[in-house]
mmCIF file of C-alpha atoms in Angstrom:
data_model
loop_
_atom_site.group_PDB
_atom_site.id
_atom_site.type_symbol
_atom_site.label_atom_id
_atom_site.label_comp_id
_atom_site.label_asym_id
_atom_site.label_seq_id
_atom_site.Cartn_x
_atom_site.Cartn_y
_atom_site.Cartn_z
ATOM 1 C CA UNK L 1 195.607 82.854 207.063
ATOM 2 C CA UNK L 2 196.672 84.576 210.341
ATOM 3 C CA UNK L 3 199.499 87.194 210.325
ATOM 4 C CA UNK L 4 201.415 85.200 212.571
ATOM 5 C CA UNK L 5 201.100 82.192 209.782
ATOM 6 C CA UNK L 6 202.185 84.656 207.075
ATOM 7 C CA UNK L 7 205.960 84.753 205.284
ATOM 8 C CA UNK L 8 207.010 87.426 203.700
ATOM 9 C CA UNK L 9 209.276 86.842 200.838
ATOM 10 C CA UNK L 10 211.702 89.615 199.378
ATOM 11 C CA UNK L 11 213.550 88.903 196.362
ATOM 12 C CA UNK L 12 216.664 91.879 196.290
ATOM 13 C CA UNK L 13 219.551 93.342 194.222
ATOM 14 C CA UNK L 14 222.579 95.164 195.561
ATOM 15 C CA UNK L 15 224.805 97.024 193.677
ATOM 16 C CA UNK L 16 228.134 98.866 195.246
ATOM 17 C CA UNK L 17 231.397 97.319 195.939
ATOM 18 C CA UNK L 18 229.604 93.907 197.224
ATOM 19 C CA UNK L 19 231.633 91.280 195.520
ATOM 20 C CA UNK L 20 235.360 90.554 197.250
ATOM 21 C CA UNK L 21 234.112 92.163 200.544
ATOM 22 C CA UNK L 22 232.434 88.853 202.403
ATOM 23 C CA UNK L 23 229.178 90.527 201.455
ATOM 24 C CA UNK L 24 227.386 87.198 201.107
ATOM 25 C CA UNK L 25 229.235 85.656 203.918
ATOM 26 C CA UNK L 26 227.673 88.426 206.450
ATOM 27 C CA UNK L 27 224.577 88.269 204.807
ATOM 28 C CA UNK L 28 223.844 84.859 205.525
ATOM 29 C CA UNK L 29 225.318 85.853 209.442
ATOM 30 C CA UNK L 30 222.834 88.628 209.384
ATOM 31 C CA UNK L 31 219.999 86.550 208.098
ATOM 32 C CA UNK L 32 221.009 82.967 210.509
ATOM 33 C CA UNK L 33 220.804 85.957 213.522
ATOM 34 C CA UNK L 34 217.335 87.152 212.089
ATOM 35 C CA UNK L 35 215.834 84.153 211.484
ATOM 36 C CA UNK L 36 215.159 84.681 208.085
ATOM 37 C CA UNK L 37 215.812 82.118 205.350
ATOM 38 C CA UNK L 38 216.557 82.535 201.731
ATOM 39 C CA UNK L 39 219.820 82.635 199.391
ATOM 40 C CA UNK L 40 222.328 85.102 198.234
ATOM 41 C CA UNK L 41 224.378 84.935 195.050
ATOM 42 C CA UNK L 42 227.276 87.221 193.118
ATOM 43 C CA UNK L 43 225.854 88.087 189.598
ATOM 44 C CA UNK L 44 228.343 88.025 186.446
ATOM 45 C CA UNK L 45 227.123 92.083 186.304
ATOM 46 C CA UNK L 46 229.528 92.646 189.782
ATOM 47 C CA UNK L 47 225.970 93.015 191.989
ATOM 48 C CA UNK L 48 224.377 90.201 194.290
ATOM 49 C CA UNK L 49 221.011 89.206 193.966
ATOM 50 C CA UNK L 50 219.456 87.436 196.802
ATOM 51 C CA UNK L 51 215.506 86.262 198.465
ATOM 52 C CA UNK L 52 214.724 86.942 202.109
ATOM 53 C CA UNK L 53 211.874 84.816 203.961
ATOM 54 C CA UNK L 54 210.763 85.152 207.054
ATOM 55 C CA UNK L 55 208.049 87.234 209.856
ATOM 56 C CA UNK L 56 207.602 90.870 207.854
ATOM 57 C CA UNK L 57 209.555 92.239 210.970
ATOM 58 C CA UNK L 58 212.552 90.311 210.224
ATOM 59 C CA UNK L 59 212.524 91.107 206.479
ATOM 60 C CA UNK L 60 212.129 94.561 207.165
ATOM 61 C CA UNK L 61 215.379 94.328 209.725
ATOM 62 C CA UNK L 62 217.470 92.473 206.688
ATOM 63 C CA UNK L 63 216.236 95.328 204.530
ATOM 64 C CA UNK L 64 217.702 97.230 206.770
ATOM 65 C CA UNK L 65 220.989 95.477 206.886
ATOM 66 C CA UNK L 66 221.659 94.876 203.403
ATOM 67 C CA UNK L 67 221.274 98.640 202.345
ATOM 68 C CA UNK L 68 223.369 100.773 205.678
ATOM 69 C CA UNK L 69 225.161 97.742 207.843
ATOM 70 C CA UNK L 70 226.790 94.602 204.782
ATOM 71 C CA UNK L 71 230.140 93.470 205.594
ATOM 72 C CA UNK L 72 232.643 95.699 206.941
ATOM 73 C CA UNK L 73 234.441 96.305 203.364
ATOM 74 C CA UNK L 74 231.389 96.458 201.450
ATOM 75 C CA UNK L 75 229.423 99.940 200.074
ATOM 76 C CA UNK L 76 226.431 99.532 199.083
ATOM 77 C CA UNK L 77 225.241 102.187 196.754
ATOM 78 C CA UNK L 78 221.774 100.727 195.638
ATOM 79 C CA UNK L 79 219.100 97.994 196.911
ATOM 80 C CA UNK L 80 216.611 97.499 194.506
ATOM 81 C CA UNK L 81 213.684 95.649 196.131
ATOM 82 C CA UNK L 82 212.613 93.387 193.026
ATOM 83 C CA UNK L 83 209.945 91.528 194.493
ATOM 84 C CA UNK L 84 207.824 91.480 197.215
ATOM 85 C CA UNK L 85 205.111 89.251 198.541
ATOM 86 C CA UNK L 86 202.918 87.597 201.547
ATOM 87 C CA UNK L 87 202.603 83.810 201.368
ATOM 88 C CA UNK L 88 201.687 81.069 203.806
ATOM 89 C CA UNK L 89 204.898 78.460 202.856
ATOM 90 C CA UNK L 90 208.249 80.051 202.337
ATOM 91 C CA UNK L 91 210.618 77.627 199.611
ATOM 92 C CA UNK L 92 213.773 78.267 201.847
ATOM 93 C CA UNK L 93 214.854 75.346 204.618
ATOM 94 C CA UNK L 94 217.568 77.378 205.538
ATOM 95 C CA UNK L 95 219.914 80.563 204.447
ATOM 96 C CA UNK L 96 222.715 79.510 201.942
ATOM 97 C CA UNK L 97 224.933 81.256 200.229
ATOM 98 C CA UNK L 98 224.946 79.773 196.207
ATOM 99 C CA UNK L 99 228.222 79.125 194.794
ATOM 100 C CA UNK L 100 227.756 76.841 191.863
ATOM 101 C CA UNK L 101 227.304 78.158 188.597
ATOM 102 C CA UNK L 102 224.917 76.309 187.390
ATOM 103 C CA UNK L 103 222.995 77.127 190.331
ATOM 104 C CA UNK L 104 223.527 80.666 190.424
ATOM 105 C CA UNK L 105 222.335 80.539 186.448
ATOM 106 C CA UNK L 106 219.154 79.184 187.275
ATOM 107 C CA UNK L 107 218.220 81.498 190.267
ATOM 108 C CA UNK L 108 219.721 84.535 189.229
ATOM 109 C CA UNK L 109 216.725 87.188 188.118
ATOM 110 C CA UNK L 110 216.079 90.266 185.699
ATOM 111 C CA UNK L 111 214.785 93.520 187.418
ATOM 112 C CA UNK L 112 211.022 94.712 185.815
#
């Protein structure tokens, strides 16, 4: 696998005052303007949990984002980086933002 081949996939949790603050909404901005591709969700626990995929210099710019840029309103007080990994296929078409509950249930993650 060449380097240029390889995705890097980030799975992340923010915690702050990111819920009611078009975190997500900017997130997904930030990540269409990167070129990275993933999700991001709001947790029941008031924190959102999200996976960035994309060229390692991309991730490391959303990194970036999510934990001193976010939305305008938004403080973000924490970014745990839950999971991190190279691959060769990322599972994301696209950036979305994941509304539905049932959804969000089945993607949401525990920290290790």
């Amino acid at each position: 696998m060449e380097k240029n081949d390889q995705i890097k996939c980030v799975k992340f949790e923010a915690s702050g005052k990111v819920q009611g603050v078009f975190f997500r909404k900017c997130t997904k901005e930030a990540s269409d303007k990167c070129g990275v591709k993933g999700w991001v969700l709001n947790t029941p626990q008031g924190t959102v949990q999200g996976q960035l995929e994309g060229s390692a210099e991309s991730v490391e710019k959303m990194k970036y984002w999510l934990s001193h840029v976010g939305s305008k309103r938004s403080r973000v007080d924490k970014l745990d980086i839950v999971e991190e990994s190279i691959t060769e296929k990322g599972s994301s078409r696209s950036f979305t933002i994941v509304r539905d509950s049932i959804e969000v249930n089945k993607r949401i993650f525990t920290k290790k």
